[in-house]
Amino acid sequence: MSNLMTGAEIVFKVLEDQNVKHIFGYPGGAVLPIYDELKNHKKIKHILVRHEQGAGHAAEGYARSSGKPGVLLVTSGPGATNAVTALTDAYMDSVPLVCITGQVPTHLIGTDAFQECDTTGITRPCTKHNWLVKDVNKLSSTLHKAFEVATTGRPGPVLIDIPKDIQFKKGKYIKAKELIKKNNKSVIKFNGQDNSIEKAVALIKKSSKPIFYTGGGVINSGPRATELLRKLISITGFPITSTLQGLGAFPGEDNQFLGMLGMHGTYEANNAMHDCDLMINVGARFDDRITGKIDEFSPKSKKIHIDIDPSSINKNVKVDLAIVGDVKLVLDKLISGIQERYPNFAESNKQEISSWWKQIENWRKKNSLGFSNSKEIIKPQYAVQRLYELTKAQDTFITTEVGQHQMWAAQHYKFDKPNRWMTSGGLGTMGYGLPAAIGVQIANPEKLVIDIAGEASVLMTMQEMSTAVQYNLPIKIFILNNQYMGMVRQWQELLHEKNYSESYTAALPDFVKLAEAYGCIGIRAKKPEELDEKIGEMLSVNRPVIFDCVVDKVENCYPMIPSGKPHNQMLLGDQDKEDEISEEGKVLV
Amino acid sequence: MVKSAYSISTKKEKIENHIIVVWVDNEAGVLARVIGLFSGRGYNIDSLAVAEVDKKKNISRITISTSGTTQVLQQIKLQLGKLIPVHKVADFPKNKKTLLREMALLKVVSSKTKLEKARKLCKKYKYTILDKTDKSFVLEISALKKDIDELVKKLQPMGLASTSRTGVVAMTKGSEIYKQN
């Protein structure tokens, strides 16, 4: 029969049918037949990374900045285990990834063969679903199903483990359309047929202290959800705050936006969450970094929760009204629900919430993101602010690593579009930002892509600079270098009697020389007065840059809700810290 | 003193016992997915019973006896429902509407007099003798957990040598069934 294809051919046929343009990967023994086939598929470009974790994060950056699933291809054993961190990261942050792993031939499975590991066993808890394909005739249907699972419902990573003999074997190819959609739970039905929308409208009308609390679900729902959210905020006149992952769904500089909430959120956002009488959660999940002390979380409010994942409802916080569905569909109904009953709602309701807004303005006056700047030394907040001012005119994509720099970036870089902000929120993976920037740049070739990094994080995946150079990806690695694992240092200062145990990196590389060694540009800024010029220099080159921004070593990230505290007990700065610790001792944290 | 723990909940809620029944595709690794979900998220499994129930549709039925707060039990059901090979999740209330059964095989090895005494102790229960020698017998009992617990306790001084028990299985009373998707 002529229409039989090898397993390796089937893999590429599926990728082509799924409109995949880029895959991130690293070859090895158990995927060689697939790599052998690569040359016959010019439409698919393979990006060779330097470590499989890098492939995973690059695929995440690609997915989050493009709205398309990220695809990675790695070998068995260490190839698969190296990808586990990225898969877990994608699982926590709901990023659609399709990970194809090679496996030892079926007859060797279970014999502790060379580079064998129980890939589906290891990745079971960090994927939406995974498959070990032992029959080549099931390969195409499994791969198509994998794309469907990854991209529908609440998105997430999936993995397909393909033994080497299956890659060689010939089998039938089945198109995605011909697959019978049985047991399809990925499509969450929402038609607004129950009266939940009416109930929500009634709660909205009744409220005098409302707040919208929005998250990554808005971004994941696509550009239409962002448009609808903006419309909803405008027709209600309500204040809005966002989680780390939701930044960009609503313009960061808009007056109705209170900034990010949570552990390092603004004073006004957290106090508004605490004191509100109506909280409307759109696509967020009441994470512990958001809620603080759960028993005292927003005690007086009615809570509406809009989420595509039914298991997010009542998981951490009990809500009064749950609406399970895709954000864009729910918001569409909610907007028409409000407009039908109360045309001109924002105007007619203005009086109702005017004292609430007055209260919010009072909180705003605290200027909780303020910091005391210096003429001698670059303050990290100042560096992010200058970076923002000098790049906001162009369509800029920001990735980050994890730690203080990440929070400063979230606080001081203002986003006005979705899919421009890629950060590891749930898992908190140091080393995410550099490979993610590579993926973002691949998906957005002409755009400015900056990884706002910490020197400790970026060293975890630094080898991917080599990838950036190979593919001429002009990513900018903007390192806020304080020589400490800054967030660890901050916690040790505040909560562990200044015992700076192992949080200082005594031997750092010279980042400028390191840049040169990789074949890219190295720039260093040490003084506040040279910062603008050096940033300008970074932006003017169309090549990858490592920017070593030498900042204050001991700056802390404020505001901060110490863990175990509710939203209305924030530390606003070093002054607060001293007061609280001397008065109440350390029991508070 | 907790220095930097995450927020600690101070609320104490009532722990309830439930029977969760899950219909799944009978495929490799499906039990590991279900069990892994319980261990990974810190849910309890008090007992477990699993077997294929529909050969044609390739469906297995997993019966899990579990305990937790109302919130945890709701999470268990919703999280199970998200697993791809899971067709349907049902929560069987532990009340008069639900039939519950466990089965046990018990081997008693003892002297003749003690064996006789043991047989007398069993009288109260419905059981079947499956195997008998001068020194031993093996009985099968199908009953509620508490009855089996009770019998096991009584047989222990009589020379109970080996106990093999299944997890609980459940069925609703009356004509009503949980429809599978």
PDB file of C-alpha atoms in Angstrom, chain A residues 8 22 109 112 138 267 322 374 418 466 478 511 529 549 575:
ATOM      1  CA  ALA A   8       8.655   9.811  11.661  1.00  0.00           C
ATOM      2  CA  HIS A  22       8.685  26.147  14.529  1.00  0.00           C
ATOM      3  CA  ILE A 109      11.017  -0.780  27.510  1.00  0.00           C
ATOM      4  CA  ASP A 112      16.721  -0.316  32.020  1.00  0.00           C
ATOM      5  CA  LYS A 138      -2.506   5.145  16.494  1.00  0.00           C
ATOM      6  CA  TYR A 267      -1.318  49.447  48.469  1.00  0.00           C
ATOM      7  CA  ALA A 322     -19.443  30.728  39.930  1.00  0.00           C
ATOM      8  CA  SER A 374      20.100  57.747  44.413  1.00  0.00           C
ATOM      9  CA  PRO A 418      -1.855  41.271  26.047  1.00  0.00           C
ATOM     10  CA  SER A 466      24.518  30.453  22.066  1.00  0.00           C
ATOM     11  CA  PHE A 478      18.842  43.231  30.896  1.00  0.00           C
ATOM     12  CA  PHE A 511      28.944  39.501  31.989  1.00  0.00           C
ATOM     13  CA  GLU A 529      23.743  59.161  34.858  1.00  0.00           C
ATOM     14  CA  CYS A 549      23.165  46.777  35.074  1.00  0.00           C
ATOM     15  CA  GLN A 575      10.682  52.225  57.755  1.00  0.00           C
TER      16      GLN A 575
END
